[in-house]
PDB file of C-alpha atoms in Angstrom:
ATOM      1  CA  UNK A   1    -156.492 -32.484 147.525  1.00 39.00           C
ATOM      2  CA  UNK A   2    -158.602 -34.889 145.796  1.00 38.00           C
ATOM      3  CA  UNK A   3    -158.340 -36.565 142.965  1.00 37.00           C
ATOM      4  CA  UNK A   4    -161.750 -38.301 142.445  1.00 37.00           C
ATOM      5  CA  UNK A   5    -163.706 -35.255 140.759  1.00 38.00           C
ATOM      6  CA  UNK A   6    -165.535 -37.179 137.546  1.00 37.00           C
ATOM      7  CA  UNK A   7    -163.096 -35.564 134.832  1.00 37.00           C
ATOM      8  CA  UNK A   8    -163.718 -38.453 133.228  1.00 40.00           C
ATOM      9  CA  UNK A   9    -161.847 -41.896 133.322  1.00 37.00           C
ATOM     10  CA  UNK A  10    -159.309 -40.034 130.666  1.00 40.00           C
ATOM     11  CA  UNK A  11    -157.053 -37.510 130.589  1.00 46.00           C
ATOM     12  CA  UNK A  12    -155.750 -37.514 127.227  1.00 47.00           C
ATOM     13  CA  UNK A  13    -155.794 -34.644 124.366  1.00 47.00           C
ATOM     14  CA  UNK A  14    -157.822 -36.572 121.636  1.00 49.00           C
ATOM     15  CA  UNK A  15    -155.417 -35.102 119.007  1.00 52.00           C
ATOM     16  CA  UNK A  16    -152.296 -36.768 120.745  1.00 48.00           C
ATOM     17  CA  UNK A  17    -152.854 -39.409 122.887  1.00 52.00           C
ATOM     18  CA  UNK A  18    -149.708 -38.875 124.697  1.00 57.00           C
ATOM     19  CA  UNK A  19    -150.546 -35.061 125.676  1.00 66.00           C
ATOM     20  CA  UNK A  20    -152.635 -34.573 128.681  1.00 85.00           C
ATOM     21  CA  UNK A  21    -155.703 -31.962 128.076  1.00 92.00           C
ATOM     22  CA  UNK A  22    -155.101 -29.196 130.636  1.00 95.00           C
ATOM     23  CA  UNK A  23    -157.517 -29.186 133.394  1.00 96.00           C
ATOM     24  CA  UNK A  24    -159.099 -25.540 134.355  1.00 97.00           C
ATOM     25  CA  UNK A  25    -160.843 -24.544 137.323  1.00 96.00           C
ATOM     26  CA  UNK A  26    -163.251 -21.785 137.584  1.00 96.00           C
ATOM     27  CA  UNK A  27    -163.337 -20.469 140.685  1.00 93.00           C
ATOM     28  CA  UNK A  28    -165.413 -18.031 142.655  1.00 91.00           C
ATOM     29  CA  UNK A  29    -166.240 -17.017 146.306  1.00 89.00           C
ATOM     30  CA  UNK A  30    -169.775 -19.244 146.914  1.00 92.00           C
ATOM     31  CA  UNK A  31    -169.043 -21.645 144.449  1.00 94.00           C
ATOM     32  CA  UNK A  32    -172.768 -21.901 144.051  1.00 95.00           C
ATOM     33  CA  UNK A  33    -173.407 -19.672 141.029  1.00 96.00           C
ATOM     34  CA  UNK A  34    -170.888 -18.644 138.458  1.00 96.00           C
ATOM     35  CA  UNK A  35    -167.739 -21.173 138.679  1.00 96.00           C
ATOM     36  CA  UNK A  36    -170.831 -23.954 138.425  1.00 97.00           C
ATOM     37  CA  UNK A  37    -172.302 -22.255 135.250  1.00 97.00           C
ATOM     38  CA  UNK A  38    -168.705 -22.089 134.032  1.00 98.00           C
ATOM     39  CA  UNK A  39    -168.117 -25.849 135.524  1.00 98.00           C
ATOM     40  CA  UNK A  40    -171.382 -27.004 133.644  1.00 98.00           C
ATOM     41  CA  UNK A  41    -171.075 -25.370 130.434  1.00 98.00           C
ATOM     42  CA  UNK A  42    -167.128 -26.106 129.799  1.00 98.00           C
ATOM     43  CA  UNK A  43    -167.999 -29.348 130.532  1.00 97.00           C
ATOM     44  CA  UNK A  44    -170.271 -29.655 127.480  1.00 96.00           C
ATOM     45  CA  UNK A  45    -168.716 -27.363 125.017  1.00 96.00           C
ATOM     46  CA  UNK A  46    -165.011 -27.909 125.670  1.00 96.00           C
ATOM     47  CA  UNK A  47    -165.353 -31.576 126.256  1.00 94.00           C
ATOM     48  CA  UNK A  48    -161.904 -33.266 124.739  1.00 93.00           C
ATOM     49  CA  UNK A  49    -160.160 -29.870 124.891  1.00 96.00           C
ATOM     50  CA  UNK A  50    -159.873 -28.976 129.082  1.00 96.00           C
ATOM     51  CA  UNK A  51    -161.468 -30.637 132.107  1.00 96.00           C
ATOM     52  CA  UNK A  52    -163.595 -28.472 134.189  1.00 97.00           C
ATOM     53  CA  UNK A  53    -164.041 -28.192 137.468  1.00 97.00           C
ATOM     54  CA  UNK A  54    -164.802 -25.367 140.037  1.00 96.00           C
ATOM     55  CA  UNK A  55    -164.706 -24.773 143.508  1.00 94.00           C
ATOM     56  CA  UNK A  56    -165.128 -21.852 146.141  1.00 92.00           C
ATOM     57  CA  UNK A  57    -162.816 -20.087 148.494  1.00 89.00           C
ATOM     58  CA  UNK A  58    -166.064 -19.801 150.907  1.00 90.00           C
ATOM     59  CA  UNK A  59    -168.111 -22.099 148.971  1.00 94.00           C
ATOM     60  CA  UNK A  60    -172.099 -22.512 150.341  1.00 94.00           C
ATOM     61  CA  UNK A  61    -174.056 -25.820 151.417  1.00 94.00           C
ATOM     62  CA  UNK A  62    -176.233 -25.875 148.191  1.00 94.00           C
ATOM     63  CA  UNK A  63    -175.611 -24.631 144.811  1.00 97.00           C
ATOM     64  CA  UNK A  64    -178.119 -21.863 143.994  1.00 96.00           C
ATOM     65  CA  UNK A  65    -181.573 -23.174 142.616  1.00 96.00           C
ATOM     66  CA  UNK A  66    -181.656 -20.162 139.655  1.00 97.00           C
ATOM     67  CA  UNK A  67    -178.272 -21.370 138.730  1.00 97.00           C
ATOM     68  CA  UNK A  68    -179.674 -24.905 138.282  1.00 97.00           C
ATOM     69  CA  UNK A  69    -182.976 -24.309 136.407  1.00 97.00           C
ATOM     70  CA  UNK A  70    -180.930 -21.697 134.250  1.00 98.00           C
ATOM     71  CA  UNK A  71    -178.457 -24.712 132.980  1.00 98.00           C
ATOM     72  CA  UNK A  72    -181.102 -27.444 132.781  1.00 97.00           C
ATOM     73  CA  UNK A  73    -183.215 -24.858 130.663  1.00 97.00           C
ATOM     74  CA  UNK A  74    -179.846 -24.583 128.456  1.00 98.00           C
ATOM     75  CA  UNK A  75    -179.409 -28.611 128.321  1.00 97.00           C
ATOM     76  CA  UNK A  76    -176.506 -28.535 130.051  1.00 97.00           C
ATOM     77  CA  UNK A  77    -176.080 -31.518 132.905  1.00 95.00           C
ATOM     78  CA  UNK A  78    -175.873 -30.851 136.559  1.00 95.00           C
ATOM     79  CA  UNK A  79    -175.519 -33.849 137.651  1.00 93.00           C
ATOM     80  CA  UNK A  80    -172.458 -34.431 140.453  1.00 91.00           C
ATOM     81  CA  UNK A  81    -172.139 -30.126 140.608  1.00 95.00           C
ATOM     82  CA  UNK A  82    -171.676 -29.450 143.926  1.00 96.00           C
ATOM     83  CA  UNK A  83    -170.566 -26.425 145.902  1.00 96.00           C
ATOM     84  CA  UNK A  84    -166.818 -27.377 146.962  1.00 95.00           C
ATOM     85  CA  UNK A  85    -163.868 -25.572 148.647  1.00 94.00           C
ATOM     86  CA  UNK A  86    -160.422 -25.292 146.668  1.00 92.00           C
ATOM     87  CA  UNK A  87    -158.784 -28.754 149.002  1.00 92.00           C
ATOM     88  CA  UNK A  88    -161.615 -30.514 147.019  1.00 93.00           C
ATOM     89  CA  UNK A  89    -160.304 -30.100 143.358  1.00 93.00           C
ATOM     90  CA  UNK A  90    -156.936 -31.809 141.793  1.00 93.00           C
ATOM     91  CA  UNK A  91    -154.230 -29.399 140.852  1.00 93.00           C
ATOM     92  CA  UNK A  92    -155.216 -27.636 137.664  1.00 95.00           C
ATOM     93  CA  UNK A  93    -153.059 -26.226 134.666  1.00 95.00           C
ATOM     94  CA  UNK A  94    -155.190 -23.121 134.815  1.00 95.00           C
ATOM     95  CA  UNK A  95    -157.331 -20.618 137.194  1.00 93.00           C
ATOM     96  CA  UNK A  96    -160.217 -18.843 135.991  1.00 94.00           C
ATOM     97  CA  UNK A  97    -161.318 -16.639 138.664  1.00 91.00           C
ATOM     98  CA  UNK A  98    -165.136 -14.912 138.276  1.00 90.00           C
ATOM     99  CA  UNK A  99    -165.195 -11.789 139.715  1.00 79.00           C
ATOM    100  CA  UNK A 100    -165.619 -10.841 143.403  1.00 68.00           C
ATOM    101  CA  UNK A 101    -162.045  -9.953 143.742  1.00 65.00           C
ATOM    102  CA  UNK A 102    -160.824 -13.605 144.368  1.00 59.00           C
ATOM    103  CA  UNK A 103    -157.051 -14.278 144.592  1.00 61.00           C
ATOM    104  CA  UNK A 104    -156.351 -17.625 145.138  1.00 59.00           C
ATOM    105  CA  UNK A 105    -152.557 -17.842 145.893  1.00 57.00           C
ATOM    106  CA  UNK A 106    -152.853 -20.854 147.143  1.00 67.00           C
ATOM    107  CA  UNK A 107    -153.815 -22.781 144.199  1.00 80.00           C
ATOM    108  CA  UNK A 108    -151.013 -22.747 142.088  1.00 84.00           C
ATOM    109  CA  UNK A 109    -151.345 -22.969 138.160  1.00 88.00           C
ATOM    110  CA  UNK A 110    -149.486 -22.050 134.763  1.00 89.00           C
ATOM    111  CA  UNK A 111    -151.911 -19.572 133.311  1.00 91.00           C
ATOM    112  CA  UNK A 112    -154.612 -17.057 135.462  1.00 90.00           C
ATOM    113  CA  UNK A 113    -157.093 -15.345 134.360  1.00 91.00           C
ATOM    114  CA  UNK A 114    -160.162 -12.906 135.476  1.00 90.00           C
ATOM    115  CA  UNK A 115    -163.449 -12.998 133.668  1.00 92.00           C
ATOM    116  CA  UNK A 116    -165.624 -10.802 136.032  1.00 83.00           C
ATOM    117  CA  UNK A 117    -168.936 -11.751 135.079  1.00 85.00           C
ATOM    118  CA  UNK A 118    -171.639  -9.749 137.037  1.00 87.00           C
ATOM    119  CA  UNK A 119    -173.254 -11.772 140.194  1.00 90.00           C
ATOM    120  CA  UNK A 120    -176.702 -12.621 139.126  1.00 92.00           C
ATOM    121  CA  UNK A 121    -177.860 -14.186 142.298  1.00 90.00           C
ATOM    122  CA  UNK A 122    -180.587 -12.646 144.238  1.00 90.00           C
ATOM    123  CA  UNK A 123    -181.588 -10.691 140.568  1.00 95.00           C
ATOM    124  CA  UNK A 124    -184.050 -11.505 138.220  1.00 94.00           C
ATOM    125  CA  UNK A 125    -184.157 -14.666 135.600  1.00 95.00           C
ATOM    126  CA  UNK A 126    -182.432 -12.199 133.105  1.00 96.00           C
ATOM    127  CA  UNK A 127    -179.538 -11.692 134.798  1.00 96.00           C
ATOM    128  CA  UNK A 128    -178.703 -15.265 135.132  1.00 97.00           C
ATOM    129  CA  UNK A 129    -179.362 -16.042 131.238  1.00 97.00           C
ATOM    130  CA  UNK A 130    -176.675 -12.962 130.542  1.00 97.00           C
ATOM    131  CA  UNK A 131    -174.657 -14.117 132.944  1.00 96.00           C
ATOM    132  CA  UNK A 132    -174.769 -18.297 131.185  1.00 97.00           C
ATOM    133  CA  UNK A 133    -174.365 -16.429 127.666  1.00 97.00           C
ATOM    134  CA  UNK A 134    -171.043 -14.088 128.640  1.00 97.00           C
ATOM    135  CA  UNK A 135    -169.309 -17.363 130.417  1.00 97.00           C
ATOM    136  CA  UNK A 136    -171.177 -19.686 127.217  1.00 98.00           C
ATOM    137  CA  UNK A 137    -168.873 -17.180 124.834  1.00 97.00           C
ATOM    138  CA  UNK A 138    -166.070 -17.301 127.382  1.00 97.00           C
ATOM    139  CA  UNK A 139    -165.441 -20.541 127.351  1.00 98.00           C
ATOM    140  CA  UNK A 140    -166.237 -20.886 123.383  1.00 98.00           C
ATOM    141  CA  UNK A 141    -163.097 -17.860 123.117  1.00 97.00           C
ATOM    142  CA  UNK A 142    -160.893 -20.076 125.772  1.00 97.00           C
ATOM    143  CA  UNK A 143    -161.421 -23.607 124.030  1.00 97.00           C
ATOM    144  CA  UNK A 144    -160.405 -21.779 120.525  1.00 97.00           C
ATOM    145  CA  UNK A 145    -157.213 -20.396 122.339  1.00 95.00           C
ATOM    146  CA  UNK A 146    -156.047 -24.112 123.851  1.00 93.00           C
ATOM    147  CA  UNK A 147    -157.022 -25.143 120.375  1.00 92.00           C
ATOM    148  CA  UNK A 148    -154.754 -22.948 118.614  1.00 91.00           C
ATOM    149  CA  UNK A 149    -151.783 -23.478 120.625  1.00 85.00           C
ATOM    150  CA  UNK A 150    -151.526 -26.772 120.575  1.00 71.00           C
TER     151      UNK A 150
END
């Protein structure tokens, strides 16, 4: 595994500079849809709270270009996203898996969880703006949850 994915040059919980923030990956099939909407937007909203990161367990050449123009028309950066396989990513605290039946037993992790959003690729520009909001709100409920246990 690697451990140069730009999580930033800190790992640090803001609130206690001795704690580490947990790092979460979101991960998906293609890795070129979903996990980087979820990648993207976590990396925005939960900055300070988790470091993102996402990868595939077949993950495609090229992110998809919906998936792109759907973030950038959000504000959210997509700069360095990049479809990746699992051996890319550094070992996580938690697994967010998005649908498609993925079971990644070989990524180990203290806490997994299943959001199932619907695959909006190949659909229409509404499905991908339903699909940013559910993981947007997602991610919103998951930062409040590390929040509160901390």
């Amino acid at each position: 595994m690697h451990e140069a994915e730009p999580f930033g040059p800190e790992r640090s919980h803001p609130q206690t500079t001795s704690r580490p923030i947990p790092r979460v990956a979101f991960v998906c099939t293609h890795n070129s849809c979903r996990s980087q909407m979820a990648e993207a937007i976590a990396k925005q909203i939960a900055k300070g709270t988790f470091a993102a990161c996402s990868a595939g367990t077949h993950p495609r050449e090229h992110i998809n270009h919906q998936t792109l123009q759907t973030l950038a028309n959000h504000g959210y950066g997509t700069d360095g996203l990049r479809s990746k396989p699992l051996d890319d990513i550094p070992p996580v605290d938690w697994v967010v898996t998005m649908g498609c039946g993925v079971a990644c037993p070989a990524l180990p992790c203290a806490h997994r969880e299943d959001w199932g959003p619907e695959d909006p690729s190949g659909k229409d520009d509404s499905s991908f703006e339903t699909c940013l909001a559910l993981i947007e709100d997602r991610i919103a409920d998951l930062k409040k949850r590390m929040e509160a246990a901390l």
